[in-house]
Amino acid sequence: MELEEIKDNAKKKVRILKMRKTNGTHKTIAVFDLWYDNAIVVHGLFLKKINGWFHVDFPSRPIPLGEEKEYLDTCRPATAEWRRAITEVVVAEWSKLSSAQSKEDSHEQPHV
């Protein structure tokens, strides 16, 4: 499967978390549920920023793909391209949501 196809087929359902530092170097900034052909691909994917780099924590269990009961084991190194594609989707979605949220915040007038 092509990387672009993976990215195009992953339907996003995103919940933003408050940015919170878990130690001095990284913070969890969002939690994602990604959908692929109407099946949950990844539930509870954590997007972190570690030392300025985005990092995604994938669940360490097989993930169902589609209706054919295929499974994708995200622990295997062979899925590195899939992980990269999903990480790009997650970062792009978070960036869109983050910029939209900051625009809303800047339009709010303080109550006097």
GROMACS .gro file of N, CA and C in nm:
model
  336
    1MET      N    1   0.084  -0.118   0.000
    1MET     CA    2   0.000   0.000   0.000
    1MET      C    3   0.089   0.125   0.000
    2GLU      N    4   0.053   0.220  -0.084
    2GLU     CA    5   0.132   0.342  -0.095
    2GLU      C    6   0.112   0.431   0.027
    3LEU      N    7   0.216   0.507   0.060
    3LEU     CA    8   0.207   0.597   0.176
    3LEU      C    9   0.094   0.699   0.160
    4GLU      N   10   0.080   0.754   0.038
    4GLU     CA   11  -0.025   0.853   0.016
    4GLU      C   12  -0.163   0.790   0.034
    5GLU      N   13  -0.176   0.664  -0.010
    5GLU     CA   14  -0.304   0.594   0.004
    5GLU      C   15  -0.337   0.572   0.152
    6ILE      N   16  -0.236   0.536   0.230
    6ILE     CA   17  -0.256   0.519   0.375
    6ILE      C   18  -0.304   0.651   0.435
    7LYS      N   19  -0.237   0.759   0.397
    7LYS     CA   20  -0.272   0.890   0.453
    7LYS      C   21  -0.412   0.933   0.410
    8ASP      N   22  -0.446   0.909   0.282
    8ASP     CA   23  -0.577   0.949   0.231
    8ASP      C   24  -0.690   0.871   0.296
    9ASN      N   25  -0.665   0.744   0.326
    9ASN     CA   26  -0.771   0.657   0.378
    9ASN      C   27  -0.789   0.666   0.528
   10ALA      N   28  -0.698   0.728   0.597
   10ALA     CA   29  -0.710   0.739   0.743
   10ALA      C   30  -0.803   0.855   0.776
   11LYS      N   31  -0.921   0.822   0.823
   11LYS     CA   32  -1.016   0.927   0.860
   11LYS      C   33  -0.987   0.969   1.002
   12LYS      N   34  -0.985   1.099   1.023
   12LYS     CA   35  -0.937   1.149   1.151
   12LYS      C   36  -1.050   1.177   1.249
   13LYS      N   37  -1.027   1.137   1.370
   13LYS     CA   38  -1.117   1.174   1.480
   13LYS      C   39  -1.022   1.213   1.592
   14VAL      N   40  -1.018   1.340   1.622
   14VAL     CA   41  -0.911   1.390   1.706
   14VAL      C   42  -0.966   1.455   1.832
   15ARG      N   43  -0.902   1.426   1.941
   15ARG     CA   44  -0.934   1.494   2.066
   15ARG      C   45  -0.808   1.564   2.112
   16ILE      N   46  -0.817   1.694   2.131
   16ILE     CA   47  -0.699   1.769   2.176
   16ILE      C   48  -0.691   1.762   2.328
   17LEU      N   49  -0.573   1.739   2.377
   17LEU     CA   50  -0.549   1.743   2.521
   17LEU      C   51  -0.480   1.874   2.554
   18LYS      N   52  -0.491   1.918   2.676
   18LYS     CA   53  -0.411   2.033   2.716
   18LYS      C   54  -0.266   1.992   2.711
   19MET      N   55  -0.181   2.085   2.670
   19MET     CA   56  -0.039   2.054   2.669
   19MET      C   57   0.007   2.037   2.812
   20ARG      N   58   0.071   1.927   2.838
   20ARG     CA   59   0.119   1.906   2.975
   20ARG      C   60   0.255   1.841   2.971
   21LYS      N   61   0.344   1.891   3.047
   21LYS     CA   62   0.478   1.834   3.050
   21LYS      C   63   0.478   1.713   3.142
   22THR      N   64   0.532   1.604   3.092
   22THR     CA   65   0.540   1.486   3.177
   22THR      C   66   0.679   1.474   3.238
   23ASN      N   67   0.776   1.538   3.175
   23ASN     CA   68   0.907   1.558   3.238
   23ASN      C   69   0.969   1.679   3.168
   24GLY      N   70   1.095   1.705   3.187
   24GLY     CA   71   1.154   1.826   3.132
   24GLY      C   72   1.165   1.830   2.981
   25THR      N   73   1.161   1.714   2.914
   25THR     CA   74   1.190   1.713   2.771
   25THR      C   75   1.072   1.689   2.680
   26HIS      N   76   0.962   1.631   2.731
   26HIS     CA   77   0.852   1.608   2.638
   26HIS      C   78   0.717   1.634   2.700
   27LYS      N   79   0.620   1.655   2.612
   27LYS     CA   80   0.484   1.679   2.657
   27LYS      C   81   0.387   1.609   2.562
   28THR      N   82   0.280   1.556   2.617
   28THR     CA   83   0.175   1.496   2.536
   28THR      C   84   0.084   1.609   2.491
   29ILE      N   85   0.062   1.621   2.360
   29ILE     CA   86  -0.016   1.734   2.312
   29ILE      C   87  -0.149   1.695   2.252
   30ALA      N   88  -0.170   1.569   2.217
   30ALA     CA   89  -0.299   1.530   2.160
   30ALA      C   90  -0.317   1.380   2.168
   31VAL      N   91  -0.445   1.339   2.168
   31VAL     CA   92  -0.477   1.197   2.160
   31VAL      C   93  -0.563   1.178   2.036
   32PHE      N   94  -0.534   1.076   1.958
   32PHE     CA   95  -0.603   1.052   1.833
   32PHE      C   96  -0.669   0.916   1.828
   33ASP      N   97  -0.785   0.910   1.763
   33ASP     CA   98  -0.842   0.784   1.717
   33ASP      C   99  -0.842   0.796   1.565
   34LEU      N  100  -0.775   0.706   1.495
   34LEU     CA  101  -0.775   0.709   1.349
   34LEU      C  102  -0.864   0.597   1.298
   35TRP      N  103  -0.939   0.628   1.192
   35TRP     CA  104  -1.030   0.531   1.133
   35TRP      C  105  -0.980   0.496   0.994
   36TYR      N  106  -0.995   0.371   0.955
   36TYR     CA  107  -0.950   0.328   0.823
   36TYR      C  108  -1.058   0.239   0.766
   37ASP      N  109  -1.123   0.282   0.658
   37ASP     CA  110  -1.234   0.207   0.598
   37ASP      C  111  -1.337   0.168   0.702
   38ASN      N  112  -1.378   0.264   0.783
   38ASN     CA  113  -1.481   0.246   0.885
   38ASN      C  114  -1.446   0.149   0.997
   39ALA      N  115  -1.321   0.110   1.009
   39ALA     CA  116  -1.278   0.029   1.122
   39ALA      C  117  -1.177   0.111   1.201
   40ILE      N  118  -1.175   0.094   1.331
   40ILE     CA  119  -1.076   0.169   1.408
   40ILE      C  120  -0.939   0.114   1.375
   41VAL      N  121  -0.849   0.199   1.335
   41VAL     CA  122  -0.712   0.156   1.309
   41VAL      C  123  -0.632   0.171   1.437
   42VAL      N  124  -0.630   0.289   1.489
   42VAL     CA  125  -0.552   0.313   1.610
   42VAL      C  126  -0.641   0.390   1.707
   43HIS      N  127  -0.656   0.337   1.825
   43HIS     CA  128  -0.738   0.403   1.926
   43HIS      C  129  -0.645   0.450   2.038
   44GLY      N  130  -0.653   0.577   2.069
   44GLY     CA  131  -0.570   0.628   2.177
   44GLY      C  132  -0.424   0.641   2.141
   45LEU      N  133  -0.400   0.702   2.026
   45LEU     CA  134  -0.264   0.727   1.978
   45LEU      C  135  -0.217   0.858   2.043
   46PHE      N  136  -0.103   0.856   2.107
   46PHE     CA  137  -0.055   0.977   2.175
   46PHE      C  138   0.048   1.050   2.090
   47LEU      N  139   0.023   1.178   2.066
   47LEU     CA  140   0.119   1.261   1.995
   47LEU      C  141   0.200   1.337   2.100
   48LYS      N  142   0.330   1.322   2.093
   48LYS     CA  143   0.418   1.390   2.189
   48LYS      C  144   0.518   1.476   2.114
   49LYS      N  145   0.568   1.574   2.181
   49LYS     CA  146   0.676   1.654   2.126
   49LYS      C  147   0.793   1.634   2.220
   50ILE      N  148   0.899   1.573   2.170
   50ILE     CA  149   1.016   1.542   2.253
   50ILE      C  150   1.136   1.617   2.197
   51ASN      N  151   1.191   1.705   2.278
   51ASN     CA  152   1.306   1.786   2.236
   51ASN      C  153   1.283   1.852   2.100
   52GLY      N  154   1.162   1.905   2.079
   52GLY     CA  155   1.132   1.976   1.956
   52GLY      C  156   1.087   1.888   1.840
   53TRP      N  157   1.091   1.756   1.855
   53TRP     CA  158   1.051   1.663   1.748
   53TRP      C  159   0.918   1.600   1.782
   54PHE      N  160   0.832   1.582   1.681
   54PHE     CA  161   0.706   1.512   1.703
   54PHE      C  162   0.732   1.363   1.712
   55HIS      N  163   0.662   1.297   1.801
   55HIS     CA  164   0.676   1.153   1.820
   55HIS      C  165   0.537   1.096   1.849
   56VAL      N  166   0.505   0.983   1.788
   56VAL     CA  167   0.376   0.920   1.812
   56VAL      C  168   0.396   0.789   1.887
   57ASP      N  169   0.322   0.771   1.995
   57ASP     CA  170   0.323   0.643   2.066
   57ASP      C  171   0.214   0.555   2.008
   58PHE      N  172   0.254   0.445   1.947
   58PHE     CA  173   0.157   0.350   1.894
   58PHE      C  174   0.127   0.245   1.999
   59PRO      N  175   0.002   0.197   2.005
   59PRO     CA  176  -0.029   0.089   2.099
   59PRO      C  177   0.054  -0.034   2.064
   60SER      N  178   0.100  -0.106   2.163
   60SER     CA  179   0.184  -0.223   2.135
   60SER      C  180   0.098  -0.349   2.128
   61ARG      N  181   0.008  -0.348   2.030
   61ARG     CA  182  -0.079  -0.464   2.008
   61ARG      C  183  -0.119  -0.466   1.861
   62PRO      N  184  -0.163  -0.583   1.809
   62PRO     CA  185  -0.207  -0.588   1.671
   62PRO      C  186  -0.330  -0.498   1.651
   63ILE      N  187  -0.338  -0.434   1.536
   63ILE     CA  188  -0.445  -0.341   1.508
   63ILE      C  189  -0.527  -0.393   1.389
   64PRO      N  190  -0.660  -0.402   1.401
   64PRO     CA  191  -0.742  -0.451   1.290
   64PRO      C  192  -0.744  -0.350   1.175
   65LEU      N  193  -0.735  -0.401   1.054
   65LEU     CA  194  -0.742  -0.317   0.934
   65LEU      C  195  -0.858  -0.364   0.847
   66GLY      N  196  -0.949  -0.275   0.814
   66GLY     CA  197  -1.056  -0.308   0.722
   66GLY      C  198  -1.150  -0.417   0.771
   67GLU      N  199  -1.231  -0.469   0.680
   67GLU     CA  200  -1.330  -0.569   0.717
   67GLU      C  201  -1.282  -0.710   0.692
   68GLU      N  202  -1.166  -0.726   0.630
   68GLU     CA  203  -1.117  -0.861   0.599
   68GLU      C  204  -1.046  -0.924   0.717
   69LYS      N  205  -1.055  -0.860   0.832
   69LYS     CA  206  -0.990  -0.909   0.954
   69LYS      C  207  -0.839  -0.919   0.939
   70GLU      N  208  -0.783  -0.829   0.858
   70GLU     CA  209  -0.637  -0.821   0.849
   70GLU      C  210  -0.589  -0.753   0.976
   71TYR      N  211  -0.470  -0.788   1.017
   71TYR     CA  212  -0.416  -0.721   1.135
   71TYR      C  213  -0.281  -0.661   1.102
   72LEU      N  214  -0.256  -0.547   1.158
   72LEU     CA  215  -0.128  -0.481   1.140
   72LEU      C  216  -0.063  -0.475   1.276
   73ASP      N  217   0.054  -0.534   1.287
   73ASP     CA  218   0.124  -0.531   1.415
   73ASP      C  219   0.218  -0.412   1.414
   74THR      N  220   0.183  -0.309   1.490
   74THR     CA  221   0.263  -0.186   1.486
   74THR      C  222   0.397  -0.201   1.557
   75CYS      N  223   0.420  -0.315   1.619
   75CYS     CA  224   0.548  -0.333   1.688
   75CYS      C  225   0.658  -0.376   1.591
   76ARG      N  226   0.619  -0.427   1.475
   76ARG     CA  227   0.720  -0.481   1.385
   76ARG      C  228   0.793  -0.370   1.310
   77PRO      N  229   0.924  -0.384   1.295
   77PRO     CA  230   1.001  -0.283   1.219
   77PRO      C  231   0.954  -0.271   1.075
   78ALA      N  232   0.894  -0.377   1.020
   78ALA     CA  233   0.848  -0.375   0.881
   78ALA      C  234   0.739  -0.270   0.859
   79THR      N  235   0.679  -0.223   0.965
   79THR     CA  236   0.571  -0.125   0.951
   79THR      C  237   0.622   0.019   0.966
   80ALA      N  238   0.750   0.039   0.953
   80ALA     CA  239   0.807   0.174   0.972
   80ALA      C  240   0.745   0.275   0.876
   81GLU      N  241   0.722   0.237   0.750
   81GLU     CA  242   0.664   0.332   0.655
   81GLU      C  243   0.521   0.365   0.692
   82TRP      N  244   0.447   0.262   0.738
   82TRP     CA  245   0.310   0.285   0.782
   82TRP      C  246   0.310   0.382   0.901
   83ARG      N  247   0.400   0.359   0.994
   83ARG     CA  248   0.409   0.449   1.110
   83ARG      C  249   0.441   0.591   1.067
   84ARG      N  250   0.532   0.604   0.971
   84ARG     CA  251   0.570   0.737   0.923
   84ARG      C  252   0.450   0.806   0.860
   85ALA      N  253   0.373   0.732   0.778
   85ALA     CA  254   0.256   0.790   0.711
   85ALA      C  255   0.153   0.835   0.813
   86ILE      N  256   0.125   0.749   0.912
   86ILE     CA  257   0.027   0.782   1.014
   86ILE      C  258   0.075   0.900   1.099
   87THR      N  259   0.205   0.904   1.127
   87THR     CA  260   0.260   1.016   1.204
   87THR      C  261   0.240   1.147   1.128
   88GLU      N  262   0.262   1.145   0.995
   88GLU     CA  263   0.241   1.266   0.915
   88GLU      C  264   0.096   1.312   0.922
   89VAL      N  265   0.001   1.216   0.915
   89VAL     CA  266  -0.141   1.249   0.925
   89VAL      C  267  -0.171   1.314   1.059
   90VAL      N  268  -0.120   1.254   1.165
   90VAL     CA  269  -0.146   1.302   1.300
   90VAL      C  270  -0.090   1.443   1.319
   91VAL      N  271   0.034   1.464   1.277
   91VAL     CA  272   0.097   1.596   1.294
   91VAL      C  273   0.022   1.702   1.212
   92ALA      N  274  -0.018   1.667   1.089
   92ALA     CA  275  -0.091   1.762   1.005
   92ALA      C  276  -0.225   1.798   1.068
   93GLU      N  277  -0.297   1.698   1.119
   93GLU     CA  278  -0.426   1.724   1.183
   93GLU      C  279  -0.409   1.809   1.308
   94TRP      N  280  -0.309   1.775   1.388
   94TRP     CA  281  -0.285   1.852   1.510
   94TRP      C  282  -0.251   1.997   1.476
   95SER      N  283  -0.170   2.016   1.373
   95SER     CA  284  -0.131   2.151   1.332
   95SER      C  285  -0.253   2.233   1.290
   96LYS      N  286  -0.344   2.169   1.212
   96LYS     CA  287  -0.465   2.239   1.169
   96LYS      C  288  -0.550   2.278   1.289
   97LEU      N  289  -0.572   2.183   1.378
   97LEU     CA  290  -0.654   2.209   1.497
   97LEU      C  291  -0.589   2.314   1.586
   98SER      N  292  -0.459   2.304   1.601
   98SER     CA  293  -0.386   2.395   1.688
   98SER      C  294  -0.394   2.538   1.636
   99SER      N  295  -0.376   2.556   1.504
   99SER     CA  296  -0.381   2.691   1.448
   99SER      C  297  -0.523   2.746   1.452
  100ALA      N  298  -0.623   2.660   1.430
  100ALA     CA  299  -0.762   2.704   1.438
  100ALA      C  300  -0.797   2.746   1.580
  101GLN      N  301  -0.748   2.672   1.676
  101GLN     CA  302  -0.776   2.703   1.816
  101GLN      C  303  -0.708   2.833   1.858
  102SER      N  304  -0.586   2.856   1.811
  102SER     CA  305  -0.516   2.979   1.849
  102SER      C  306  -0.582   3.101   1.784
  103LYS      N  307  -0.641   3.085   1.663
  103LYS     CA  308  -0.713   3.196   1.600
  103LYS      C  309  -0.837   3.230   1.682
  104GLU      N  310  -0.909   3.126   1.727
  104GLU     CA  311  -1.027   3.149   1.811
  104GLU      C  312  -0.989   3.222   1.939
  105ASP      N  313  -0.880   3.179   2.000
  105ASP     CA  314  -0.836   3.240   2.125
  105ASP      C  315  -0.799   3.387   2.106
  106SER      N  316  -0.739   3.421   1.991
  106SER     CA  317  -0.696   3.559   1.969
  106SER      C  318  -0.815   3.651   1.940
  107HIS      N  319  -0.929   3.594   1.894
  107HIS     CA  320  -1.047   3.675   1.866
  107HIS      C  321  -1.128   3.706   1.992
  108GLU      N  322  -1.106   3.629   2.096
  108GLU     CA  323  -1.183   3.650   2.219
  108GLU      C  324  -1.138   3.779   2.287
  109GLN      N  325  -1.236   3.859   2.325
  109GLN     CA  326  -1.206   3.982   2.397
  109GLN      C  327  -1.215   3.955   2.547
  110PRO      N  328  -1.126   4.010   2.624
  110PRO     CA  329  -1.135   3.989   2.769
  110PRO      C  330  -1.258   4.061   2.826
  111HIS      N  331  -1.324   3.997   2.922
  111HIS     CA  332  -1.441   4.059   2.986
  111HIS      C  333  -1.394   4.162   3.087
  112VAL      N  334  -1.451   4.281   3.079
  112VAL     CA  335  -1.410   4.389   3.171
  112VAL      C  336  -1.517   4.409   3.276
   0.00000   0.00000   0.00000
